[in-house]
Coordinates of C-alpha atoms and ligand atoms in Angstrom, one line a residue:
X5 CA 31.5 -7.2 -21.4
X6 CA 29.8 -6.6 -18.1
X7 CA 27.3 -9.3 -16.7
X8 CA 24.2 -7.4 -15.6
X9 CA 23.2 -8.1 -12.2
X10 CA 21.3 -10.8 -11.0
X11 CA 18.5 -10.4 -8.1
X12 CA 17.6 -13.6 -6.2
X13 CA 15.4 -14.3 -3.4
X14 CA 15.8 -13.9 0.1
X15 CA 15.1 -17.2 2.1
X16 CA 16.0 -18.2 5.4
X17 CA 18.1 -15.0 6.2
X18 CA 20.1 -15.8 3.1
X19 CA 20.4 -15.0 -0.8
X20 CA 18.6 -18.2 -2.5
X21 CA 21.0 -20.4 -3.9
X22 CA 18.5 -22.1 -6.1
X23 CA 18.6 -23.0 -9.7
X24 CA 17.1 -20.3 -12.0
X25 CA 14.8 -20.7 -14.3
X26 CA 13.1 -17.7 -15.3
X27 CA 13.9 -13.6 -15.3
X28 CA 12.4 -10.8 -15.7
X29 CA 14.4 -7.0 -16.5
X30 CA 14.7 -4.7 -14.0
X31 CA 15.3 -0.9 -15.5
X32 CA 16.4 2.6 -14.6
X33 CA 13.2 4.3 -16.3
X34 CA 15.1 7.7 -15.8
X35 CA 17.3 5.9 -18.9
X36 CA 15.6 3.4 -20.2
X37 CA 18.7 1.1 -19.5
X38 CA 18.5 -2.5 -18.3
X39 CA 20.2 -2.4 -14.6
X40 CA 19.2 -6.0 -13.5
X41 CA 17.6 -9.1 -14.0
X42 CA 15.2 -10.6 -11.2
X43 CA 14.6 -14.6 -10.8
X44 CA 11.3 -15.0 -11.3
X45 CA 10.1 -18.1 -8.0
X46 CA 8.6 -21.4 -9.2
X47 CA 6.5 -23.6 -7.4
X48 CA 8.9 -24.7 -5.9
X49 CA 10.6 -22.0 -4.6
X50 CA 8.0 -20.5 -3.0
X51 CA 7.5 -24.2 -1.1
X52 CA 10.6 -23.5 0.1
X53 CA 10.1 -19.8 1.6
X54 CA 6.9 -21.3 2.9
X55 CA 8.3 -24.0 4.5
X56 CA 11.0 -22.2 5.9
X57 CA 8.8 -19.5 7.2
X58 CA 6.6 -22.2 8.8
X59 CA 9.8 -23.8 10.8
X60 CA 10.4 -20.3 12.1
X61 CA 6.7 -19.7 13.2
X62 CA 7.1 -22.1 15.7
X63 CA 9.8 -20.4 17.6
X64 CA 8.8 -16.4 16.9
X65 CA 5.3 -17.2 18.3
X66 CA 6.8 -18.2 21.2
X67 CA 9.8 -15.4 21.4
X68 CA 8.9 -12.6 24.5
X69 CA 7.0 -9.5 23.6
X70 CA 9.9 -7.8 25.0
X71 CA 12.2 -9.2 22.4
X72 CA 9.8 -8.9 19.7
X73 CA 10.0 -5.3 20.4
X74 CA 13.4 -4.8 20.9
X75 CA 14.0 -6.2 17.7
X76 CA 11.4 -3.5 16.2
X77 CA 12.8 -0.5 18.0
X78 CA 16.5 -1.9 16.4
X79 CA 14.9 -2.5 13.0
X80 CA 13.5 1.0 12.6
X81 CA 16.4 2.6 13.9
X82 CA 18.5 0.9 11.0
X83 CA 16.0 2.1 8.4
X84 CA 16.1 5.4 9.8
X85 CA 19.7 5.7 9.5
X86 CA 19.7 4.0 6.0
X87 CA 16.6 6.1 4.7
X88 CA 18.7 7.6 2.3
X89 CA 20.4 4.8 0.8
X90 CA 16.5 3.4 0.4
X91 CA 15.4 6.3 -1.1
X92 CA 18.2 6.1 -3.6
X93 CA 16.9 2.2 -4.5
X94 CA 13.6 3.3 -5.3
X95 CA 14.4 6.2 -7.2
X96 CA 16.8 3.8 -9.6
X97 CA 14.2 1.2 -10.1
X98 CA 10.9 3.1 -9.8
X99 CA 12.4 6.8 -10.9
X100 CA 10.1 8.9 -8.5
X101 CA 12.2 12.1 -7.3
X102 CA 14.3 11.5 -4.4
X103 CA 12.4 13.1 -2.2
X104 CA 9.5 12.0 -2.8
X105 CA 11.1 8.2 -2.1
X106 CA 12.2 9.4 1.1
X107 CA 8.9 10.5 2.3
X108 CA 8.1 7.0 0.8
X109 CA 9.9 5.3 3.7
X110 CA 9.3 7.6 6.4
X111 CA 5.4 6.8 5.7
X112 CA 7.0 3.0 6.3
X113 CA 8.7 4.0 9.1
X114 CA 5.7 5.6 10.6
X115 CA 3.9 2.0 11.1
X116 CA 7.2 0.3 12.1
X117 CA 6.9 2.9 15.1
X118 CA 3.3 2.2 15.4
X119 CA 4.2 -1.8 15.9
X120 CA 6.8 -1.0 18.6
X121 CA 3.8 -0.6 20.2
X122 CA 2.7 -4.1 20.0
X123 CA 2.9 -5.1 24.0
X124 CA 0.0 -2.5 24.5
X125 CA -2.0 -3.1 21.0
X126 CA -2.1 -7.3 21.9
X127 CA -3.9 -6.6 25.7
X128 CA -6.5 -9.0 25.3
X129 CA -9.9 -8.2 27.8
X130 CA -11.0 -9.3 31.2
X131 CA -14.3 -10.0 33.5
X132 CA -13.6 -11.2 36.7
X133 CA -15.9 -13.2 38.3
X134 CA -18.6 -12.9 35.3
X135 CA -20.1 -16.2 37.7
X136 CA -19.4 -17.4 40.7
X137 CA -15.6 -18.7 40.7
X138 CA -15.6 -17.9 37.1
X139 CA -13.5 -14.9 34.9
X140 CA -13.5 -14.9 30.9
X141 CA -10.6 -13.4 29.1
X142 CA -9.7 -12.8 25.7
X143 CA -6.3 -12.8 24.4
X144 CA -4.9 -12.4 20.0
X145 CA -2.9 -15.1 18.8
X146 CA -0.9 -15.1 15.4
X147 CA -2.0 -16.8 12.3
X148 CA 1.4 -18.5 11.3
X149 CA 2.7 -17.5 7.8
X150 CA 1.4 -14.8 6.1
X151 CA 2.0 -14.0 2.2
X152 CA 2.5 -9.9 1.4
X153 CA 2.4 -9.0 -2.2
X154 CA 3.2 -5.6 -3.4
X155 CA 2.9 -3.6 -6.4
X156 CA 5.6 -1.2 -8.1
X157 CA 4.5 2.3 -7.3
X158 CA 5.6 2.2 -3.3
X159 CA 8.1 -0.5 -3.0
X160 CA 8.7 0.1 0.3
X161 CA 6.0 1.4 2.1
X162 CA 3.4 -0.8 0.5
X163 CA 5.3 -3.7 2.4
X164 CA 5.8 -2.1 5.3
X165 CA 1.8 -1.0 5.9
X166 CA 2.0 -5.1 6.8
X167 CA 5.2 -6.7 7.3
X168 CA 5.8 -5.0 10.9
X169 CA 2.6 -5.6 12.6
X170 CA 3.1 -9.2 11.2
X171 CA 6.0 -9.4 12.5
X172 CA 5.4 -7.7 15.8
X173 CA 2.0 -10.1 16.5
X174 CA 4.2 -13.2 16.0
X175 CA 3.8 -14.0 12.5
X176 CA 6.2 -15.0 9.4
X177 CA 6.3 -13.6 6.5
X178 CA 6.7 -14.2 2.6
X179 CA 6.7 -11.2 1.0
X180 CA 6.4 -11.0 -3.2
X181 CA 7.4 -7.6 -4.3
X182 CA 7.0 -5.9 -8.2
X183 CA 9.0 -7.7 -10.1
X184 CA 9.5 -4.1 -11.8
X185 CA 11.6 -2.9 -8.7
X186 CA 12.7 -5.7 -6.2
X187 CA 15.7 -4.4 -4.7
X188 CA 14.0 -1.9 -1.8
X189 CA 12.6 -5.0 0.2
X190 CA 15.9 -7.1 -0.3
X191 CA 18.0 -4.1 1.3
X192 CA 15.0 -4.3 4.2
X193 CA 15.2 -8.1 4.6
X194 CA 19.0 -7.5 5.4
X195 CA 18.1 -4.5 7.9
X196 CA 16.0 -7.1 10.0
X197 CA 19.2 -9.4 9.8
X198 CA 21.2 -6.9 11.2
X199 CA 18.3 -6.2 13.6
X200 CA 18.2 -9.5 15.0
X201 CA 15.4 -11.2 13.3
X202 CA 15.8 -14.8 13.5
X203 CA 16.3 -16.3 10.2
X204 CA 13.0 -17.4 8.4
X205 CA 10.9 -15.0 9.7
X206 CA 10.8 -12.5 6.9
X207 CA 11.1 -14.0 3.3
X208 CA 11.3 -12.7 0.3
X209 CA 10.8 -14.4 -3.5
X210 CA 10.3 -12.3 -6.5
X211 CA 8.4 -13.3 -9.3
X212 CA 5.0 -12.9 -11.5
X213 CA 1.8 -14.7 -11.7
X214 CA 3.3 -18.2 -11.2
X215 CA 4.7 -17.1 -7.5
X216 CA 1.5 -15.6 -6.7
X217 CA -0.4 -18.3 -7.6
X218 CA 1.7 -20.5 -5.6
X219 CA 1.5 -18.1 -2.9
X220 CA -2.3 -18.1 -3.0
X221 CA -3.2 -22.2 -3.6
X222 CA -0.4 -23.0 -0.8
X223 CA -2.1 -24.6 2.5
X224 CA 1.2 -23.2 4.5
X225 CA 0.3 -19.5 4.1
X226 CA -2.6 -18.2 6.3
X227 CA -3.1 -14.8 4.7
X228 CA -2.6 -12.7 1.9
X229 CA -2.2 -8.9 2.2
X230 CA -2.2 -8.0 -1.7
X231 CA -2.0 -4.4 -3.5
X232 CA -2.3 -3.7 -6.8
X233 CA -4.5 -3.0 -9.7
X234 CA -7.9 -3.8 -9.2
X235 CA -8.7 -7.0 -11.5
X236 CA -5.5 -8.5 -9.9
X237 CA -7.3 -7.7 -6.6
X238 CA -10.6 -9.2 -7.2
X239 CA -8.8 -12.7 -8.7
X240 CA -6.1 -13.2 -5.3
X241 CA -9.0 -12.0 -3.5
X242 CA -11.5 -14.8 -4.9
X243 CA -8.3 -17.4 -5.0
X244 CA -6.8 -16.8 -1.7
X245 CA -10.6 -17.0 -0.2
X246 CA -11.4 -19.9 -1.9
X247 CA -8.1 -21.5 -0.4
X248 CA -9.4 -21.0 3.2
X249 CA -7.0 -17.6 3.9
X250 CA -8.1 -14.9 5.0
X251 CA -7.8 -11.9 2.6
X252 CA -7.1 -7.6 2.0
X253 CA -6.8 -7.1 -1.5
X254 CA -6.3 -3.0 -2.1
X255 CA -7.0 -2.5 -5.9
X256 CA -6.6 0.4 -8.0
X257 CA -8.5 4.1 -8.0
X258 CA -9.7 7.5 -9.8
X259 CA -9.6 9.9 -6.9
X260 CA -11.9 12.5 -7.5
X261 CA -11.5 16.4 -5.8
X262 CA -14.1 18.5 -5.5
X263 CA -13.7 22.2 -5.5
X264 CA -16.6 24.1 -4.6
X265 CA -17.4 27.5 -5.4
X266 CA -16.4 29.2 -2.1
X267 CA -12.7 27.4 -1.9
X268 CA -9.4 29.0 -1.9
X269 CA -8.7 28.8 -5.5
X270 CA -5.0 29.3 -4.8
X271 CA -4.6 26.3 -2.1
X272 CA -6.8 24.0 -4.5
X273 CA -4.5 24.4 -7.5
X274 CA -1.8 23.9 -5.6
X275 CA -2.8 20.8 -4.1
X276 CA -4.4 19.9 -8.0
X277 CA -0.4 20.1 -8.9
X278 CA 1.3 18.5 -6.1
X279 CA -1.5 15.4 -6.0
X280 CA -2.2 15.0 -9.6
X281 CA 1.4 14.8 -11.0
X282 CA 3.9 14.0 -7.7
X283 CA 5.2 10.5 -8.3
X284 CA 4.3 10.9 -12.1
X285 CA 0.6 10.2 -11.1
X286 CA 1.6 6.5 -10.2
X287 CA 0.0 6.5 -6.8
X288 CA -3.4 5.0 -5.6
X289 CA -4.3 8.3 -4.1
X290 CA -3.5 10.5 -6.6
X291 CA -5.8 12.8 -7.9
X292 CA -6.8 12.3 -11.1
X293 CA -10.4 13.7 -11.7
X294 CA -11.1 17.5 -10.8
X295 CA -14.7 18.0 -10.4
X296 CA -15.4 22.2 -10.6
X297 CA -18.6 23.1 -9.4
X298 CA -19.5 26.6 -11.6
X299 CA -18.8 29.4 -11.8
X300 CA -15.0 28.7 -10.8
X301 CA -13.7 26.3 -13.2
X302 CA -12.4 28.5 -15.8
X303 CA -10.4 30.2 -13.0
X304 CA -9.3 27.2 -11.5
X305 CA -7.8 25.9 -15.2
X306 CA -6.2 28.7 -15.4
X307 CA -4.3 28.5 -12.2
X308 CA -3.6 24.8 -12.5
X309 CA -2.3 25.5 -16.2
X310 CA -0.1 28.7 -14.6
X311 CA 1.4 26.2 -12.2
X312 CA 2.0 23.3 -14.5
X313 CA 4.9 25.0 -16.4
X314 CA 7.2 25.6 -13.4
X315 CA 7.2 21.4 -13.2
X316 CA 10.6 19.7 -14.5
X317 CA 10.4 16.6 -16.1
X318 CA 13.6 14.6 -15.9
X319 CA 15.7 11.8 -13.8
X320 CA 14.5 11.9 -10.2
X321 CA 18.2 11.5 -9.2
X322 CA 18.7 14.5 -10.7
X323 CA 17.1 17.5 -8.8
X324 CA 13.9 17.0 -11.4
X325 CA 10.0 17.8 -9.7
X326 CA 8.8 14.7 -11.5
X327 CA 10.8 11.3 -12.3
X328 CA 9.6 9.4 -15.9
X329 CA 7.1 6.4 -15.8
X330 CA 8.1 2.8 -14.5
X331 CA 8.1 1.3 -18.1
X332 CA 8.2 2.2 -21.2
X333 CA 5.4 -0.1 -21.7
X334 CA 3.2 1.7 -19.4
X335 CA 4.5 5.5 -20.3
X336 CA 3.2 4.6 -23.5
X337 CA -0.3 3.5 -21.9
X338 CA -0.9 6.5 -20.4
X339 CA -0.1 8.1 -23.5
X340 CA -2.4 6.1 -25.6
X341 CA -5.3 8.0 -23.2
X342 CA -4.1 11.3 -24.2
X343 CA -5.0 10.6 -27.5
X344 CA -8.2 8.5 -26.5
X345 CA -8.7 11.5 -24.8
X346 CA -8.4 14.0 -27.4
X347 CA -10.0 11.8 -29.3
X348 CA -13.9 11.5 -27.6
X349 CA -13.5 15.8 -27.7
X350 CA -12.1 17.1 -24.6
X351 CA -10.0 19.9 -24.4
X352 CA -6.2 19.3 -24.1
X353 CA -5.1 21.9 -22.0
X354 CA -1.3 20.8 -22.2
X355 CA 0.2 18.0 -23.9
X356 CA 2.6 16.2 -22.1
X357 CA 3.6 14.2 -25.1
X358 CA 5.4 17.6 -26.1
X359 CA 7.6 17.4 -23.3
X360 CA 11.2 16.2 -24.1
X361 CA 14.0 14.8 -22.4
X362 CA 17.3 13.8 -23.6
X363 CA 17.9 9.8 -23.5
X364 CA 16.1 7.0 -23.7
X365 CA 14.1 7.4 -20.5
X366 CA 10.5 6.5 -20.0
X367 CA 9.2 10.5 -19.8
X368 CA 5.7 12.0 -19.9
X369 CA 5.3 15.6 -19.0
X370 CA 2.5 16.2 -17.2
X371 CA -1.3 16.8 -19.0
X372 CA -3.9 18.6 -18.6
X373 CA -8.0 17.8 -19.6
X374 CA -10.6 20.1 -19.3
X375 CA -14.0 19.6 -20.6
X376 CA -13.6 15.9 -19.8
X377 CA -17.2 14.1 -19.4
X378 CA -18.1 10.7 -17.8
X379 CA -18.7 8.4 -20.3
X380 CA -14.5 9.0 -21.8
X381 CA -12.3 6.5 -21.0
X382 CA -9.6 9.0 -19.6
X383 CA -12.6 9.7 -16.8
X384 CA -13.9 6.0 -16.7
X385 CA -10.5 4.1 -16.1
X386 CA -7.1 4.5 -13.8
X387 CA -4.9 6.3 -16.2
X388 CA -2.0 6.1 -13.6
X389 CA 0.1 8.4 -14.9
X390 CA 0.5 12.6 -15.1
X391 CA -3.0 13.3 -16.6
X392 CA -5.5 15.4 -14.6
X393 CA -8.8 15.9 -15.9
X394 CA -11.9 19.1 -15.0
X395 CA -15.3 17.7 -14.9
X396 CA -17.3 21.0 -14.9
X397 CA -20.6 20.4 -12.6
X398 CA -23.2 23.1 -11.9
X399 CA -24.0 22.1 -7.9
X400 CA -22.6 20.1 -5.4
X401 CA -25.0 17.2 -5.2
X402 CA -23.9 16.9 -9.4
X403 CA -20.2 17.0 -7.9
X404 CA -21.1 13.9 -5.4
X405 CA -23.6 12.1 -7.4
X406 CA -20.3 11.7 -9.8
X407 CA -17.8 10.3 -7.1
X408 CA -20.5 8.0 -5.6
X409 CA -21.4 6.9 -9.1
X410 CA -17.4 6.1 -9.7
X411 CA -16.9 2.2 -9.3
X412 CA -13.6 3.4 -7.6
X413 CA -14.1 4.2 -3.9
X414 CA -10.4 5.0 -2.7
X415 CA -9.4 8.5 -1.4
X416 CA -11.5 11.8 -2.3
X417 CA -11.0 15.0 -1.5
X418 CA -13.5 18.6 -1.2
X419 CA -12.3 21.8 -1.4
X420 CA -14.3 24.4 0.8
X421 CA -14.5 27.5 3.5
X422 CA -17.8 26.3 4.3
X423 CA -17.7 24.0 7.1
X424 CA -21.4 22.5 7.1
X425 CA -21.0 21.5 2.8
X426 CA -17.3 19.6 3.9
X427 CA -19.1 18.1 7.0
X428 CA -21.8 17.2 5.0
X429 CA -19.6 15.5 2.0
X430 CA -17.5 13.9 4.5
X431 CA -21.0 12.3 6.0
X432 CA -22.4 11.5 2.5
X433 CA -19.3 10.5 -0.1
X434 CA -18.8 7.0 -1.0
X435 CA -15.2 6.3 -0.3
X436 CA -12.8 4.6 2.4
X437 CA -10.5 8.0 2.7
X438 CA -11.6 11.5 2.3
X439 CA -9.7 14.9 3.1
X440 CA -10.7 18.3 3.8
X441 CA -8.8 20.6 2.3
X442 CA -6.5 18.4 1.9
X443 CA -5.7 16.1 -1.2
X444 CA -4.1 13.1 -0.2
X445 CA -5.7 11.7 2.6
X446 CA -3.3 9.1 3.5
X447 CA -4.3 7.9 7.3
X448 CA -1.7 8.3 9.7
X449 CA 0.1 4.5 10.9
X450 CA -2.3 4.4 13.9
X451 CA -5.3 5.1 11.8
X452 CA -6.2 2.2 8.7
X453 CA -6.0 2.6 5.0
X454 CA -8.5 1.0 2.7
X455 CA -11.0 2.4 -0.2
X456 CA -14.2 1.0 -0.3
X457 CA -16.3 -0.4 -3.9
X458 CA -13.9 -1.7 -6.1
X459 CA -10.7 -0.1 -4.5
X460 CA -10.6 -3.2 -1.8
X461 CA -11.6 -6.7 -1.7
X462 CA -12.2 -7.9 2.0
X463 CA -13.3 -5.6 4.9
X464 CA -9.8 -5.0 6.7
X465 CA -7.9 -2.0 6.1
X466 CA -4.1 -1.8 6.5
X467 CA -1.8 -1.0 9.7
X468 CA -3.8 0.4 12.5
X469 CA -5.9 -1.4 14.9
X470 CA -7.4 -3.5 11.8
X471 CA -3.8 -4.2 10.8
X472 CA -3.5 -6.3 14.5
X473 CA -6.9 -7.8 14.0
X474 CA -5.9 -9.4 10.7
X475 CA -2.9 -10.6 11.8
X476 CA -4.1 -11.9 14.7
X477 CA -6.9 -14.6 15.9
X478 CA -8.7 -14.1 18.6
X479 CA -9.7 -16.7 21.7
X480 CA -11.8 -16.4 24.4
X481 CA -11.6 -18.2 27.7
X482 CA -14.0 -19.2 30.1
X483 CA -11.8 -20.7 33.3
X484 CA -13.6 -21.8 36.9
X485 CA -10.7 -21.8 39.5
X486 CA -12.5 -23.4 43.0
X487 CA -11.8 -21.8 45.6
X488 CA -8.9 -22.8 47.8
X489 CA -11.8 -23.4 50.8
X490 CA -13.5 -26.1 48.5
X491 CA -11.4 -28.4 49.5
X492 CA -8.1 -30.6 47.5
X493 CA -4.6 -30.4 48.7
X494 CA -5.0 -28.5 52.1
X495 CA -2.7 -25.4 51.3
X496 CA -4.1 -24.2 54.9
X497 CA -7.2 -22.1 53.8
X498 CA -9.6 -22.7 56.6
X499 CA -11.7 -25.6 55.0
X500 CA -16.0 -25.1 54.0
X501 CA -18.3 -26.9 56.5
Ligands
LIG29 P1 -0.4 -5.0 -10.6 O1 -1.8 -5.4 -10.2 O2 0.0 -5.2 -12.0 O3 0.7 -5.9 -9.7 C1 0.6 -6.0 -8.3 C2 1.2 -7.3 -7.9 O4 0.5 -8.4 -8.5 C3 2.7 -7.4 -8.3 O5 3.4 -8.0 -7.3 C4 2.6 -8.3 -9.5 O6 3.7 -9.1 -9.7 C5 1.4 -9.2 -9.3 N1 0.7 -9.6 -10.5 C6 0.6 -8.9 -11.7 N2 -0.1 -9.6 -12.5 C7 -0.6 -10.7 -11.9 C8 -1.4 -11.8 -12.3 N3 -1.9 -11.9 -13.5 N4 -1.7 -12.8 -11.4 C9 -1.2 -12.7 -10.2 N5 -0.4 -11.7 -9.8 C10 -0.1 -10.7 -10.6 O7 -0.2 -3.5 -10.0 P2 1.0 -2.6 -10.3 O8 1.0 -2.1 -11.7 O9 2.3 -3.2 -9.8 O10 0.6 -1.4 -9.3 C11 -0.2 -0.3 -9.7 C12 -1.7 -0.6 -9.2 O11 -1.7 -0.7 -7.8 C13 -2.6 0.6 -9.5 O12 -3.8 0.1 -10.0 C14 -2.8 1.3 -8.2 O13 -3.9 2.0 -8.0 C15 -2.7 0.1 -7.3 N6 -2.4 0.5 -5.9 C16 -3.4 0.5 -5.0 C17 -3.1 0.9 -3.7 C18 -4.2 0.9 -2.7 O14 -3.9 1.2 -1.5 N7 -5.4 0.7 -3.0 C19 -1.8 1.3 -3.3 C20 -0.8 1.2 -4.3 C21 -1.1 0.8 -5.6

């Protein structure tokens, strides 16, 4: 009999050697097979991470911003030559299609490129002379330990929006991935080995809501970068507040796309296919509501149903255009809203639930709504998962009235040739990311990423210039040097009268 494999932590530049109490499976969704089992951190395990990640603060504060950046530059050059290999983790623990787990990382890799620019993005200000003998300064100083925990749908680049700006401002990190697929950031923790990261400074302990917890209550950790579904947001945002940290909780979404009556109808459903079902649906800035403003939407269906049966359902290993869900658990979730769907009378266009593939994987073909009002639950709540659904509205302040009215503010989208109504929309919508022709607005690494309403607790985006303002503190100084003619040690400056 073969022993399944065992996934410990990472502390201190090493595998943890600790006593284990507690696991949790790890499975290939694409066949439903077991492939791992992941300690789950106690109490006192995270303690140990923290403490270790607290020893190292004191010397990484201190190392050059030359070195910090040479280490940077090495790190990303190891993950670009590894990308592959990554890609290949993801896909065997998440089951998105290959490629779409490479672009995964080479969105990561985009902000590790951004934080080899650290020297420039820590230039504090100056004002010489703002009185007589006097300049004030500003400089950004690191907060010490910082706690990073992920969710499963982007196992790499989620931790990566944070960990190298972190890094890069002099921080240390303890990073908590999904328990669901832990092995991406334990293959990065030994790429910043091999980097020349000084042991200690990037940490990683798996677990579930006892490691969190621990993470959140513990006075060692200064902040908490968290991602994830939106109740778990609003309780590590409320927990790690009340604990004195400071605090970025992203939380889930229903990303509306609005397709007025003057758009491209071939370009929209193209982008309805590629951002309503790539990754399964399992991304925060999917789309999963299509708002149709009349007289298009029956044309638009049609196109977006044309479309839908080129899509291959199977193992994204496998040359497949979408992977299965994470869980069996959750593919069944998602399928429970098809029939809740069905259900509260709107029209099921296509039935993934039809869709078979051989084994035991955790497959959903993708699904189509039409009809769908907003008081159902598949319009209500994050579905997460391959299930788009038409809102038919008659104008375009309808369309807008129902995104702003959404308690979901992530990423939105319009659909238009009429510059002035996407101007207008961009002006007017209620959300933290919007896109113009263009359906997943994911900011670039030097631009942030947040929703607004309840896709993010706290007011700090990710990565970008907010991403160095969170992990950084900022101090101002106010010094008086005398001048040499005052008087003191006579360095030969002719002396005042
Ligand atoms: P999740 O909330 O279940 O888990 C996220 C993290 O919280 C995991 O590390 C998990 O171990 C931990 N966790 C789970 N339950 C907990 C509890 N009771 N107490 C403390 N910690 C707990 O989310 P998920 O299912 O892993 O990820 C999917 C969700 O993440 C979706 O809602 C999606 O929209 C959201 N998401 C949002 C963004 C964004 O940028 N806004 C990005 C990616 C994913």
């Amino acid at each position: 009999m073969t022993q399944t494999k065992i996934i410990t932590h990472w502390i201190n530049g090493a595998l943890d050697t600790g006593k284990i109490e507690r696991t949790s499976e790890v499975f290939n969704p694409a066949t439903g097979q077991v492939s791992a089992n992941v300690a789950l951190a106690n109490v006192a395990t995270v303690d140990k991470a923290v403490n270790v990640a607290t020893e190292a603060f004191n010397s990484w504060r201190h190392s050059s911003l030359t070195k910090r950046t040479q280490v940077l530059f090495a790190f990303r050059e190891l993950v670009l030559q590894n990308k592959e290999k990554i890609a290949a983790l993801i896909t065997a623990e998440h089951g998105k299609v290959l490629s779409d787990a490479s672009g995964e990382v080479t969105r990561g890799l985009e902000v590790v490129e951004f934080a080899c620019g650290i020297p420039h993005l820590l230039k504090g200000g100056f004002s010489e002379e703002v009185s007589t003998g006097v300049d004030v300064y500003s400089i950004r100083q690191p907060l010490g330990p910082i706690a990073i925990i992920s969710p499963f749908n982007f196992p790499a680049m989620v931790p990566m929006w944070f960990f190298p700006i972190a890094i890069a401002c002099g921080n240390t990190v303890v990073l908590k991935p999904s328990e669901k697929d832990p092995s991406a950031a334990m293959f990065l923790a030994e790429l910043w080995k091999e980097a020349g990261l000084p042991d200690g400074v990037f940490n990683v302990v798996h677990g579930d809501k006892e490691s969190v917890d621990a993470l959140l209550t513990h006075p060692g950790i200064k902040s908490v970068s968290f991602v994830g579904s939106t109740p778990i947001a609003k309780y590590v945002y409320e927990t790690g507040t009340k604990h004195g940290k400071r605090v970025q909780a992203l939380g889930g979404a229903k990303n509306h796309m609005v397709v007025l009556p003057d758009s491209d109808l071939e370009l929209a459903a193209d982008a309805a296919i590629n951002a309503g079902f790539g990754s399964a649906g399992e991304r925060c800035m999917a789309i999963s509501a299509i708002v149709a403003v009349e007289p298009i939407a029956s044309a638009l269906v049609a196109r977006i149903h044309s479309r839908m049966a080129s899509i291959k359902t199977g193992d994204g290993a496998k040359g497949s255009d979408m992977g299965p869900l994470v869980t069996k658990v959750h593919r069944d979730k998602v399928a429970s809203y098809i029939e809740a769907g069905e259900k509260a009378g709107a029209t099921l266009v296509e039935d993934g639930r039809k869709v078979k593939v051989d084994g035991e994987g955790f497959f959903l073909g993708p699904t189509l709504f039409d009809n769908v009002t907003p008081e159902m639950s598949i319009y209500k709540e994050e579905i997460f998962g391959p299930v788009l659904s038409i809102l038919r509205v008659n104008t375009y302040d309808e369309a807008l009235a129902l995104v702003n009215s959404h308690p979901y503010g992530n990423g939105t989208a319009i659909f238009t040739n009429d510059g002035g109504a996407a101007r207008r929309f961009q002006n007017e919508v209620e959300v933290g990311m919007v896109g113009i022709n263009v359906p997943i607005p994911v900011p670039m690494a030097y631009f942030s990423f947040g929703g607004w309403k309840n896709s993010l607790f706290g007011d700090t985006h990710a990565h970008g210039t907010e991403g160095v303002h969170f992990f950084t503190r900022g101090k101002v100084v106010t010094s008086r040097w005398l001048d040499p003619s005052h008087g003191g040690i006579n360095l030969g400056f002719p002396q005042n009268s």
